[in-house]
Coordinates of C-alpha atoms in Angstrom, one line a residue:
Chain A
X835 CA 104.2 96.4 105.2
X836 CA 106.6 95.2 102.4
X837 CA 104.4 92.1 101.7
X838 CA 101.6 94.4 100.9
X839 CA 103.5 95.9 97.9
X840 CA 102.3 94.9 94.5
X841 CA 105.5 96.5 92.9
X842 CA 108.9 97.6 93.7
X843 CA 108.9 100.3 91.1
X844 CA 109.3 103.7 92.7
X845 CA 108.1 105.6 89.6
X846 CA 104.7 104.1 89.9
X847 CA 102.6 106.2 92.5
X848 CA 99.3 104.8 91.7
X849 CA 98.5 101.3 90.4
X850 CA 95.3 99.6 90.1
X851 CA 94.5 96.1 89.0
X852 CA 91.0 95.3 87.9
X853 CA 89.7 97.7 90.5
X854 CA 86.0 97.4 91.0
X855 CA 83.4 99.2 93.1
X856 CA 79.9 98.0 93.2
X857 CA 77.1 99.0 95.6
X858 CA 73.4 98.5 96.0
X859 CA 71.2 101.6 95.9
X860 CA 67.7 100.8 96.9
X861 CA 67.0 97.7 94.9
X862 CA 69.4 98.6 92.1
X863 CA 72.9 97.0 91.8
X864 CA 75.2 99.7 90.6
X865 CA 78.6 99.2 89.2
X866 CA 80.6 102.4 89.7
X867 CA 83.9 101.2 88.6
X868 CA 84.6 98.1 86.6
X869 CA 88.0 96.3 86.2
X870 CA 89.8 99.6 86.1
X871 CA 93.6 99.3 85.4
X872 CA 95.7 102.5 85.6
X873 CA 99.2 103.5 86.4
X874 CA 100.1 107.0 87.3
X875 CA 103.8 107.8 87.8
X876 CA 105.5 110.1 90.1
X877 CA 105.4 113.8 88.8
X878 CA 102.5 113.4 86.6
X879 CA 99.5 115.7 86.6
X880 CA 96.5 113.4 85.4
X881 CA 93.1 114.7 84.7
X882 CA 90.3 112.2 85.1
X883 CA 87.4 113.2 82.8
X884 CA 83.9 111.9 82.0
X885 CA 80.3 112.5 82.2
X886 CA 78.5 112.4 85.6
X887 CA 78.3 108.9 86.9
X888 CA 81.3 107.8 84.9
X889 CA 83.0 106.8 88.1
X890 CA 85.9 109.4 88.0
X891 CA 85.1 110.7 91.5
X892 CA 84.8 107.1 92.9
X893 CA 88.2 106.2 91.5
X894 CA 89.6 109.4 93.1
X895 CA 88.0 108.4 96.5
X896 CA 89.5 105.0 96.2
X897 CA 92.9 106.4 95.6
X898 CA 92.5 108.6 98.6
X899 CA 91.4 105.6 100.7
X900 CA 88.2 107.4 101.4
X901 CA 86.2 104.4 100.3
X902 CA 86.9 100.8 100.0
X903 CA 86.8 98.8 96.7
X904 CA 84.7 95.8 96.3
X905 CA 87.0 94.0 93.9
X906 CA 90.6 94.2 92.4
X907 CA 93.6 95.8 94.1
X908 CA 94.9 99.2 94.5
X909 CA 98.3 100.3 95.5
X910 CA 99.2 103.9 96.3
X911 CA 102.7 105.0 97.2
X912 CA 103.6 101.5 97.6
X913 CA 100.8 100.5 100.0
X914 CA 98.0 98.1 99.3
X915 CA 95.2 100.2 100.7
X916 CA 92.9 97.3 101.0
X917 CA 95.1 95.8 103.8
X918 CA 95.4 98.8 106.0
X919 CA 93.2 99.4 109.1
X920 CA 91.1 102.6 109.4
X921 CA 93.7 104.1 111.8
X922 CA 96.6 103.2 109.6
X923 CA 94.7 104.7 106.5
X924 CA 94.1 107.9 108.5
X925 CA 97.7 108.3 109.3
X926 CA 98.7 107.4 105.8
X927 CA 96.3 109.9 104.3
X928 CA 97.6 112.7 106.6
X929 CA 101.3 112.1 105.7
X930 CA 101.0 111.2 101.9
X931 CA 97.7 112.7 100.5
X932 CA 96.5 116.3 100.2
X933 CA 92.9 116.6 99.0
X934 CA 91.2 119.6 97.4
X935 CA 87.4 119.6 97.3
X936 CA 85.0 121.3 94.9
X937 CA 83.3 123.0 97.8
X938 CA 86.5 124.0 99.6
X939 CA 85.2 122.6 103.0
X940 CA 87.1 124.8 105.2
X941 CA 86.2 124.8 108.9
X942 CA 84.1 128.0 109.4
X943 CA 85.1 128.7 113.0
X944 CA 88.7 128.6 112.2
X945 CA 90.9 131.2 110.6
X946 CA 92.8 130.6 107.4
X947 CA 95.9 129.9 109.3
X948 CA 94.1 127.6 111.7
X949 CA 92.5 125.7 108.9
X950 CA 95.8 125.2 107.2
X951 CA 97.4 124.2 110.7
X952 CA 94.8 121.5 111.1
X953 CA 96.5 118.6 109.5
X954 CA 99.8 119.5 111.2
X955 CA 98.1 118.9 114.6
X956 CA 98.4 115.2 113.7
X957 CA 102.2 115.5 113.6
X958 CA 104.8 115.9 116.2
X959 CA 105.5 119.5 115.4
X960 CA 105.4 122.2 118.0
X961 CA 102.9 124.9 117.9
X962 CA 105.4 127.5 116.7
X963 CA 106.6 125.1 113.9
X964 CA 103.0 124.3 113.0
X965 CA 102.2 128.0 112.5
X966 CA 105.4 128.6 110.6
X967 CA 104.6 125.8 108.2
X968 CA 101.0 127.0 107.9
X969 CA 102.1 130.6 107.2
X970 CA 104.6 129.4 104.5
X971 CA 101.9 127.4 102.7
X972 CA 99.5 130.2 102.9
X973 CA 102.3 132.6 101.5
X974 CA 102.8 130.0 98.6
X975 CA 99.3 130.4 97.5
X976 CA 99.4 134.1 97.7
X977 CA 97.5 134.6 101.0
X978 CA 100.1 135.7 103.2
X979 CA 98.1 138.8 104.1
X980 CA 94.9 136.7 104.9
X981 CA 96.1 134.6 107.8
X982 CA 93.7 135.8 110.3
X983 CA 90.7 135.8 108.0
X984 CA 87.8 133.4 108.6
X985 CA 86.3 131.6 105.5
X986 CA 83.3 133.8 105.4
X987 CA 85.7 136.9 104.9
X988 CA 87.3 135.3 101.9
X989 CA 86.3 135.0 98.3
X990 CA 85.6 131.6 96.6
X991 CA 88.9 131.7 94.9
X992 CA 90.7 132.6 98.1
X993 CA 88.9 129.9 100.0
X994 CA 90.1 127.4 97.4
X995 CA 93.6 128.6 97.7
X996 CA 93.4 128.2 101.5
X997 CA 92.2 124.6 100.8
X998 CA 95.3 124.0 98.6
X999 CA 97.5 125.4 101.3
X1000 CA 95.9 123.0 103.7
X1001 CA 96.4 120.2 101.2
X1002 CA 100.1 120.8 100.8
X1003 CA 101.1 121.9 104.3
X1004 CA 102.2 118.3 105.3
X1005 CA 104.2 118.2 102.1
X1006 CA 102.3 115.1 100.7
X1007 CA 103.6 113.3 97.6
X1008 CA 100.2 113.0 96.1
X1009 CA 97.6 115.9 95.6
X1010 CA 94.0 114.7 94.6
X1011 CA 91.6 117.3 93.5
X1012 CA 87.9 116.7 93.0
X1013 CA 86.5 119.5 90.7
X1014 CA 88.6 122.0 92.2
X1015 CA 87.4 124.7 89.9
X1016 CA 83.7 123.6 89.8
X1017 CA 82.5 126.5 92.1
X1018 CA 84.8 129.2 90.8
X1019 CA 84.7 132.0 88.2
X1020 CA 87.0 131.7 85.3
X1021 CA 89.8 133.9 86.6
X1022 CA 89.8 132.1 90.0
X1023 CA 89.6 128.9 88.3
X1024 CA 92.7 129.7 86.2
X1025 CA 94.6 130.8 89.4
X1026 CA 93.7 127.6 91.1
X1027 CA 94.8 125.4 88.2
X1028 CA 98.0 127.5 87.7
X1029 CA 98.7 126.7 91.3
X1030 CA 98.2 123.0 90.9
X1031 CA 100.3 123.1 87.8
X1032 CA 103.1 124.9 89.7
X1033 CA 102.9 122.4 92.5
X1034 CA 103.3 119.6 89.9
X1035 CA 106.1 121.3 88.0
X1036 CA 108.1 123.2 90.6
X1037 CA 107.6 120.9 93.6
X1038 CA 107.3 117.6 91.7
X1039 CA 103.9 116.7 93.2
X1040 CA 101.9 114.1 91.6
X1041 CA 98.4 115.5 90.9
X1042 CA 95.3 113.7 90.1
X1043 CA 92.4 116.0 89.4
X1044 CA 88.8 115.1 88.5
X1045 CA 87.1 117.6 86.3
X1046 CA 84.3 118.1 83.7
X1047 CA 86.0 121.1 82.3
X1048 CA 88.2 120.5 79.1
X1049 CA 89.9 123.8 79.8
X1050 CA 90.8 122.7 83.2
X1051 CA 92.1 119.4 81.8
X1052 CA 94.6 121.3 79.5
X1053 CA 96.6 122.0 82.7
X1054 CA 97.2 118.3 83.1
X1055 CA 100.1 116.4 81.6
X1056 CA 97.9 113.4 80.9
X1057 CA 94.1 113.0 80.5
X1058 CA 92.2 109.8 81.0
X1059 CA 88.6 109.3 80.4
X1060 CA 86.0 107.2 82.0
X1061 CA 82.6 106.0 80.9
X1062 CA 80.0 103.9 82.6
X1063 CA 82.6 103.0 85.2
X1064 CA 85.3 101.8 82.7
X1065 CA 88.5 103.6 82.0
X1066 CA 88.8 104.2 78.3
X1067 CA 92.0 103.4 76.5
X1068 CA 94.7 106.1 76.6
X1069 CA 93.8 108.8 74.0
X1070 CA 90.1 107.8 73.7
X1071 CA 87.7 110.3 74.8
X1072 CA 84.1 110.2 75.9
X1073 CA 81.2 111.3 73.6
X1074 CA 79.6 113.4 76.3
Chain B
X762 CA 93.5 115.9 122.8
X763 CA 95.4 119.0 124.2
X764 CA 96.4 120.0 120.7
X765 CA 92.7 120.0 119.7
X766 CA 91.5 122.0 122.7
X767 CA 91.3 125.3 120.7
X768 CA 89.3 123.5 118.1
X769 CA 87.0 122.2 120.8
X770 CA 86.6 125.7 122.4
X771 CA 85.9 127.2 118.9
X772 CA 83.4 124.5 118.1
X773 CA 81.5 125.1 121.4
X774 CA 81.4 128.8 120.6
X775 CA 80.2 128.4 116.9
X776 CA 76.6 128.9 117.9
X777 CA 76.8 131.3 120.7
X778 CA 73.3 131.7 121.6
X779 CA 72.6 128.0 121.8
X780 CA 75.7 127.4 123.8
X781 CA 75.0 130.2 126.2
X782 CA 71.4 129.1 126.8
X783 CA 72.7 125.5 127.3
X784 CA 75.3 126.6 129.6
X785 CA 72.8 128.7 131.6
X786 CA 70.2 125.9 131.7
X787 CA 72.7 123.4 132.9
X788 CA 73.9 126.0 135.3
X789 CA 70.4 126.6 136.8
X790 CA 70.0 122.8 137.1
X791 CA 73.4 122.4 138.7
X792 CA 72.5 125.3 141.1
X793 CA 69.6 123.3 142.3
X794 CA 71.6 120.2 142.4
X795 CA 74.4 121.9 144.4
X796 CA 71.9 123.2 146.9
X797 CA 70.4 119.7 147.3
X798 CA 73.7 118.2 147.7
X799 CA 74.8 120.9 150.2
X800 CA 71.5 120.3 152.2
X801 CA 72.0 116.6 152.0
X802 CA 75.6 117.0 153.3
X803 CA 74.5 119.4 156.1
X804 CA 71.6 117.2 157.2
X805 CA 73.1 113.7 156.9
X806 CA 76.9 113.8 156.3
X807 CA 78.0 116.6 158.6
X808 CA 79.5 115.9 161.9
X809 CA 77.8 119.0 163.2
X810 CA 79.5 121.8 165.0
X811 CA 82.5 120.7 167.2
X812 CA 80.7 122.1 170.2
X813 CA 77.9 119.7 169.5
X814 CA 80.1 116.7 169.7
X815 CA 79.9 116.2 173.5
X816 CA 76.2 117.1 173.7
X817 CA 73.2 114.8 173.8
X818 CA 69.5 115.6 174.1
X819 CA 67.0 113.5 175.9
X820 CA 63.2 113.8 175.3
X821 CA 60.0 111.9 175.9
X822 CA 60.0 108.9 173.6
X823 CA 56.4 109.7 172.7
X824 CA 57.4 113.2 171.1
X825 CA 58.5 116.5 171.7
X826 CA 55.1 117.7 173.0
X827 CA 55.2 115.2 175.9
X828 CA 57.3 116.0 179.0
X829 CA 59.3 114.2 181.5
X830 CA 59.7 114.6 185.2
X831 CA 62.5 116.8 186.4
X832 CA 63.4 113.9 188.7
X833 CA 65.3 112.5 185.8
X834 CA 67.8 115.1 186.0
X835 CA 69.9 113.8 188.9
X836 CA 69.6 110.3 187.8
X837 CA 71.0 111.1 184.4
X838 CA 73.8 113.3 186.0
X839 CA 74.8 110.3 188.1
X840 CA 75.6 108.1 185.1
X841 CA 79.2 107.5 184.4
X842 CA 80.8 109.9 181.9
X843 CA 78.1 112.7 182.3
X844 CA 79.5 116.0 183.1
X845 CA 76.3 118.1 183.4
X846 CA 72.7 118.0 182.7
X847 CA 70.4 121.0 181.9
X848 CA 66.7 121.3 181.7
X849 CA 65.2 123.3 178.6
X850 CA 61.7 123.9 178.0
X851 CA 60.2 125.3 174.8
X852 CA 58.2 128.4 176.0
X853 CA 56.4 129.3 172.8
X854 CA 54.5 132.6 173.4
X855 CA 54.3 135.6 171.3
X856 CA 56.5 138.6 170.9
X857 CA 54.6 141.7 169.8
X858 CA 52.6 139.7 167.1
X859 CA 52.7 136.7 164.9
X860 CA 54.7 138.4 162.0
X861 CA 57.6 136.2 160.7
X862 CA 60.1 138.7 161.8
X863 CA 58.9 138.3 165.4
X864 CA 59.3 134.5 165.4
X865 CA 62.2 133.1 167.2
X866 CA 63.1 130.0 169.5
X867 CA 62.5 130.8 173.3
X868 CA 63.8 128.4 175.8
X869 CA 63.3 128.4 179.6
X870 CA 66.5 126.9 181.0
X871 CA 68.6 126.6 184.1
X872 CA 70.6 129.8 183.7
X873 CA 73.5 128.7 186.1
X874 CA 74.2 125.7 183.9
X875 CA 73.7 127.3 180.5
X876 CA 77.3 128.5 179.9
X877 CA 78.6 125.1 181.1
X878 CA 76.4 123.3 178.6
X879 CA 77.0 125.8 175.9
X880 CA 80.5 127.1 176.3
X881 CA 80.8 128.4 172.8
X882 CA 78.4 131.2 173.8
X883 CA 80.4 134.2 173.9
X884 CA 79.4 137.2 176.0
X885 CA 81.0 139.2 178.6
X886 CA 81.4 138.3 182.3
X887 CA 79.5 141.2 183.3
X888 CA 76.6 140.2 181.0
X889 CA 76.8 136.7 182.3
X890 CA 76.7 138.0 186.0
X891 CA 73.7 140.3 185.1
X892 CA 71.8 137.3 183.7
X893 CA 72.5 135.0 186.5
X894 CA 71.4 137.6 189.1
X895 CA 68.3 138.8 187.4
X896 CA 65.5 136.1 187.2
X897 CA 63.6 138.2 184.8
X898 CA 66.8 138.6 182.7
X899 CA 67.2 137.1 179.3
X900 CA 70.1 136.6 176.8
X901 CA 69.6 136.6 173.1
X902 CA 71.7 135.7 170.2
X903 CA 73.5 138.4 168.2
X904 CA 71.6 137.5 165.0
X905 CA 68.3 137.8 166.9
X906 CA 69.4 141.0 168.6
X907 CA 70.3 142.6 165.3
X908 CA 67.0 141.4 163.7
X909 CA 64.8 142.8 166.6
X910 CA 67.2 145.7 167.2
X911 CA 67.5 144.9 170.9
X912 CA 70.5 145.7 173.1
X913 CA 71.5 145.2 176.7
X914 CA 69.1 146.8 179.1
X915 CA 66.1 146.8 176.7
X916 CA 62.9 145.5 177.9
X917 CA 60.6 143.1 176.2
X918 CA 57.3 141.2 176.9
X919 CA 56.3 137.6 175.8
X920 CA 52.6 136.8 175.7
X921 CA 52.1 133.4 177.0
X922 CA 50.2 130.6 175.4
X923 CA 51.6 127.3 176.4
X924 CA 52.3 128.9 179.7
X925 CA 49.8 131.3 181.3
X926 CA 50.5 135.1 181.7
X927 CA 52.7 137.6 180.1
X928 CA 56.3 137.7 181.1
X929 CA 58.4 140.9 181.1
X930 CA 62.2 140.5 180.5
X931 CA 65.1 142.7 180.5
X932 CA 68.0 141.9 177.8
X933 CA 71.0 141.2 180.1
X934 CA 73.4 139.9 177.4
X935 CA 73.8 139.5 173.7
X936 CA 75.8 136.4 172.9
X937 CA 77.6 135.3 169.9
X938 CA 77.8 131.6 168.9
X939 CA 78.6 129.7 165.8
X940 CA 75.2 127.8 166.1
X941 CA 71.8 128.7 167.7
X942 CA 72.7 132.5 167.3
X943 CA 69.0 133.4 167.1
X944 CA 67.7 131.8 170.3
X945 CA 66.3 133.6 173.3
X946 CA 67.1 132.0 176.8
X947 CA 65.7 132.9 180.2
X948 CA 65.6 131.2 183.6
X949 CA 63.1 128.4 183.9
X950 CA 62.6 129.6 187.6
X951 CA 60.8 132.5 186.3
X952 CA 58.0 130.6 184.7
X953 CA 57.8 128.0 187.4
X954 CA 56.9 130.8 189.8
X955 CA 53.5 131.4 188.3
X956 CA 52.7 127.7 187.6
X957 CA 50.2 125.6 189.4
X958 CA 51.9 122.7 191.4
X959 CA 50.6 120.1 188.9
X960 CA 52.5 121.8 186.2
X961 CA 55.7 122.3 188.0
X962 CA 58.7 120.0 187.3
X963 CA 57.8 119.1 183.9
X964 CA 60.7 119.1 181.5
X965 CA 60.6 119.3 177.7
X966 CA 64.2 118.1 177.1
X967 CA 67.4 117.5 179.0
X968 CA 70.8 118.7 177.6
X969 CA 73.4 116.2 178.6
X970 CA 77.1 117.1 178.5
X971 CA 79.4 114.3 178.3
X972 CA 83.0 114.3 179.7
X973 CA 84.5 112.7 176.4
X974 CA 83.2 112.1 172.9
X975 CA 83.8 108.4 173.8
X976 CA 81.2 108.6 176.5
X977 CA 78.5 109.9 174.1
X978 CA 77.3 106.6 172.6
X979 CA 77.5 104.8 176.0
X980 CA 75.3 107.8 177.7
X981 CA 72.9 107.6 174.8
X982 CA 72.2 104.0 175.5
X983 CA 72.3 104.2 179.3
X984 CA 69.8 107.1 179.7
X985 CA 67.2 105.3 177.6
X986 CA 67.8 102.0 179.2
X987 CA 67.5 103.6 182.6
X988 CA 63.9 104.9 181.9
X989 CA 62.8 101.9 179.8
X990 CA 59.4 100.6 180.9
X991 CA 58.7 103.8 183.0
X992 CA 55.6 105.9 182.3
X993 CA 57.8 108.4 180.5
X994 CA 60.3 106.5 178.4
X995 CA 63.1 108.6 176.9
X996 CA 64.8 109.0 173.6
X997 CA 68.4 110.2 173.7
X998 CA 70.3 111.4 170.8
X999 CA 73.2 113.5 169.9
X1000 CA 72.3 117.2 169.4
X1001 CA 73.0 116.9 165.8
X1002 CA 70.5 114.1 165.3
X1003 CA 68.1 115.9 167.4
X1004 CA 68.3 119.1 165.3
X1005 CA 67.7 116.7 162.3
X1006 CA 64.5 115.4 163.7
X1007 CA 63.0 118.9 163.0
X1008 CA 63.8 118.3 159.3
X1009 CA 61.8 115.1 159.5
X1010 CA 58.7 117.0 160.2
X1011 CA 58.8 117.9 156.6
X1012 CA 58.5 114.3 155.6
X1013 CA 61.1 111.9 154.0
X1014 CA 63.7 114.6 153.4
X1015 CA 66.4 112.3 152.2
X1016 CA 64.2 110.6 149.8
X1017 CA 63.0 113.8 148.6
X1018 CA 66.4 115.2 148.1
X1019 CA 67.5 112.1 146.3
X1020 CA 64.4 112.0 143.9
X1021 CA 64.7 115.7 143.1
X1022 CA 68.5 115.3 142.4
X1023 CA 67.9 112.4 140.1
X1024 CA 65.3 114.4 138.3
X1025 CA 67.5 117.4 138.0
X1026 CA 70.4 115.1 136.7
X1027 CA 68.2 113.5 134.2
X1028 CA 67.1 116.9 133.0
X1029 CA 70.7 118.0 132.4
X1030 CA 71.3 114.8 130.7
X1031 CA 68.4 115.6 128.2
X1032 CA 69.5 119.2 127.7
X1033 CA 73.0 118.3 127.0
X1034 CA 72.1 115.3 124.8
X1035 CA 69.8 117.6 122.8
X1036 CA 72.5 120.3 122.2
X1037 CA 75.3 118.0 121.3
X1038 CA 73.1 116.0 118.9
X1039 CA 72.0 119.3 117.2
X1040 CA 75.6 120.5 117.1
X1041 CA 76.9 117.2 115.6
X1042 CA 74.1 117.0 113.0
X1043 CA 75.0 120.5 111.8
X1044 CA 78.6 119.5 110.9
X1045 CA 78.6 116.0 109.8
X1046 CA 80.2 117.3 106.7
X1047 CA 83.2 118.8 108.7
X1048 CA 83.6 115.6 110.4
X1049 CA 84.1 114.0 107.0
X1050 CA 86.7 116.7 106.2
X1051 CA 88.5 116.1 109.4
X1052 CA 88.8 112.5 108.6
X1053 CA 90.0 113.3 105.1
X1054 CA 92.8 115.3 106.7
X1055 CA 93.8 112.3 108.9
X1056 CA 91.8 112.5 112.0
X1057 CA 90.9 109.1 113.2
X1058 CA 87.5 107.9 114.6
X1059 CA 88.7 108.1 118.1
X1060 CA 90.1 111.6 117.7
X1061 CA 86.7 112.8 116.2
X1062 CA 85.0 111.1 119.2
X1063 CA 87.4 112.8 121.6
X1064 CA 86.7 116.2 120.1
X1065 CA 82.9 115.9 120.3
X1066 CA 82.9 114.5 123.8
X1067 CA 85.3 117.2 124.7
X1068 CA 83.0 119.9 123.6
X1069 CA 80.1 118.2 125.6
X1070 CA 82.3 118.1 128.7
X1071 CA 83.5 121.5 128.3
X1072 CA 79.9 123.0 127.9
X1073 CA 78.6 121.0 130.8
X1074 CA 81.4 121.7 133.1
X1075 CA 81.0 125.5 132.4
X1076 CA 77.4 125.1 133.3
X1077 CA 78.5 123.2 136.5
X1078 CA 80.9 126.1 137.4
X1079 CA 78.2 128.8 137.0
X1080 CA 75.6 126.4 138.9
X1081 CA 78.1 126.2 141.8
X1082 CA 78.5 129.9 141.8
X1083 CA 74.6 130.3 141.8
X1084 CA 74.3 127.7 144.4
X1085 CA 76.7 129.5 146.7
X1086 CA 74.7 132.7 146.4
X1087 CA 71.6 130.8 147.1
X1088 CA 73.1 129.1 150.1
X1089 CA 74.0 132.5 151.4
X1090 CA 70.2 133.3 151.3
X1091 CA 69.2 130.1 152.9
X1092 CA 71.5 130.6 155.9
X1093 CA 68.9 133.2 157.0
X1094 CA 66.2 130.4 156.9
X1095 CA 63.9 129.3 159.8
X1096 CA 65.6 129.1 163.2
X1097 CA 64.3 125.5 163.9
X1098 CA 66.5 124.3 161.0
X1099 CA 69.9 125.1 162.4
X1100 CA 71.6 123.1 159.6
X1101 CA 70.5 125.7 157.2
X1102 CA 72.3 128.4 159.1
X1103 CA 75.7 126.8 158.3
X1104 CA 74.8 125.8 154.8
X1105 CA 77.7 126.2 152.5
X1106 CA 78.6 124.8 149.2
X1107 CA 81.8 123.2 150.4
X1108 CA 84.7 122.5 148.2
X1109 CA 83.9 118.8 147.9
X1110 CA 80.3 119.6 146.9
X1111 CA 81.5 122.1 144.4
X1112 CA 83.9 119.6 142.8
X1113 CA 81.3 117.0 142.9
X1114 CA 78.7 119.3 141.0
X1115 CA 81.3 120.1 138.4
X1116 CA 82.3 116.5 138.0
X1117 CA 78.6 115.5 137.8
X1118 CA 78.1 118.1 135.1
X1119 CA 81.1 117.0 133.2
X1120 CA 80.1 113.3 133.6
X1121 CA 76.6 114.1 132.4
X1122 CA 78.1 115.9 129.4
X1123 CA 80.2 112.8 128.6
X1124 CA 77.3 110.4 128.9
X1125 CA 74.7 112.6 127.1
X1126 CA 77.2 113.1 124.2
X1127 CA 78.5 109.6 123.8
X1128 CA 75.9 108.2 121.4
X1129 CA 75.7 111.1 119.0
X1130 CA 79.5 111.4 119.1
X1131 CA 80.1 107.8 118.7
X1132 CA 77.7 107.6 115.7
X1133 CA 79.3 110.8 114.2
X1134 CA 82.8 109.3 114.6
X1135 CA 81.9 106.2 112.9
X1136 CA 80.1 107.7 109.9
X1137 CA 82.0 106.8 106.6
X1138 CA 83.9 109.7 105.0
X1139 CA 81.8 109.8 101.8
X1140 CA 78.5 109.8 103.6
X1141 CA 79.6 112.7 105.8
X1142 CA 80.9 114.7 102.9
X1143 CA 77.6 114.2 101.1
X1144 CA 75.7 115.2 104.0
X1145 CA 73.7 118.5 103.2
X1146 CA 72.1 119.2 106.4

């Protein structure tokens, strides 16, 4: 595993080198990401911004190893993701990454507690321990009184908080959020962003969030902009 | 897999109406399959009742309608290994009318040998003595007595058809036996009295009782060899095989059972495949979420296959239960198919049915499950079905 490392630096959590993602859609050759170089350090809360099609979600998916790059290299938490098998990536993701979706993506037939317990089923924890961890995570997001509720019995904001609890229940070092407030009202969005900020500040989680919303980006410690698949220099914003 | 069992159960139950209907349709199919398996086992794989193990039946090689001379009886009895030989003629006739409830097997036989040949018949010594001392006496199985509401001392009349004239009988005993519990026996001498000389001494079948089970195959060959090239050649077979020959009147029963079983199995396959394919298609997105959480392709495959197996096996259990109820009804089937009278969904058949159901679930779900498990995460998450 050590030979896959690009860097010995423990401070750098995410490092990409000329990361490129191209694909062919119908007869069109699309460059979703082009030669992206970025470093994200431990404890940062980075917002990736840009217009639709700028490649910000593609970059997030590559960081989460949900997709494969077509060029360049990507190292996350010391692992060169291009060299891991599908099974190794699945295990790596379970241990190190928590993912928050725009559309919550809770399993509708499971209660809030069972949804949060789900990632722990891949660990060696016993049932009682899993439930204890899941309960703790739900209490942390303020849903200690909603353990037995199904997703349909929760508001959008509550669903997203369950999703955050699910993302943090394995105590991952890295939390990735793809438009986490996109489907929420202003108050719920603020609650969710405050929660991500708390996780970053109080629990030292590295957070990478994709957002359109400048207000959401204010919760981040650093903002990077993408445009047409290219990462703009630090401090440069998009025109959109 | 065990950790994911609650998830498998909840996934099965997410569309209750569809799952219930699927389980019921598989159950109905498996009920039919269970009955077919039970019939197949009873007809072709069962050793028959223990009492039948020592008995053989000799009939005219031409068919059951052709007779043999009674002179064969002492020759058969003289063969090594033969303990006793008894004549039995199908009487036919009509009791009261032709209604189904009045149909039953009637045999004219040698009363003094009947209890030696059929030791499993249980009736009191008084009843046996009464039967043996009354040429117009008859004994009837308990099942038949209950059906016709007859008891010792009751009188009954059979209207002759194969044999001329009407015969009056007095019920002298009601026997209980594990097989042939609905048969009417009387002394052959009673009908011989009224027959013209040319019809006397004709025998429909000989029941042959062997000394030991080892003697049975040897006697089977020896009897037929003895009468080979005679005007009335014989066909000797075990009593179980003889009973099975009645089923052959229906045609190629074995082939029929296998074809119907295959059709039923294929139907279940389609039902299960359709259900699983629909179920998987509806939650491609969730499969993507599971993968994001760290579930591997193999785990996703296992979860979907587990659902299919669980649903099919549940259908199998219900099918076995229904088949057992149906078998109870079939046990009151026609008297000439005595295998049906002991028809049961045995433990091996029950397990086989559930195993077949589970296997069908596995096979039917494999392709949709495999495809779903291999779908890339982003494709799954973008699915909007």
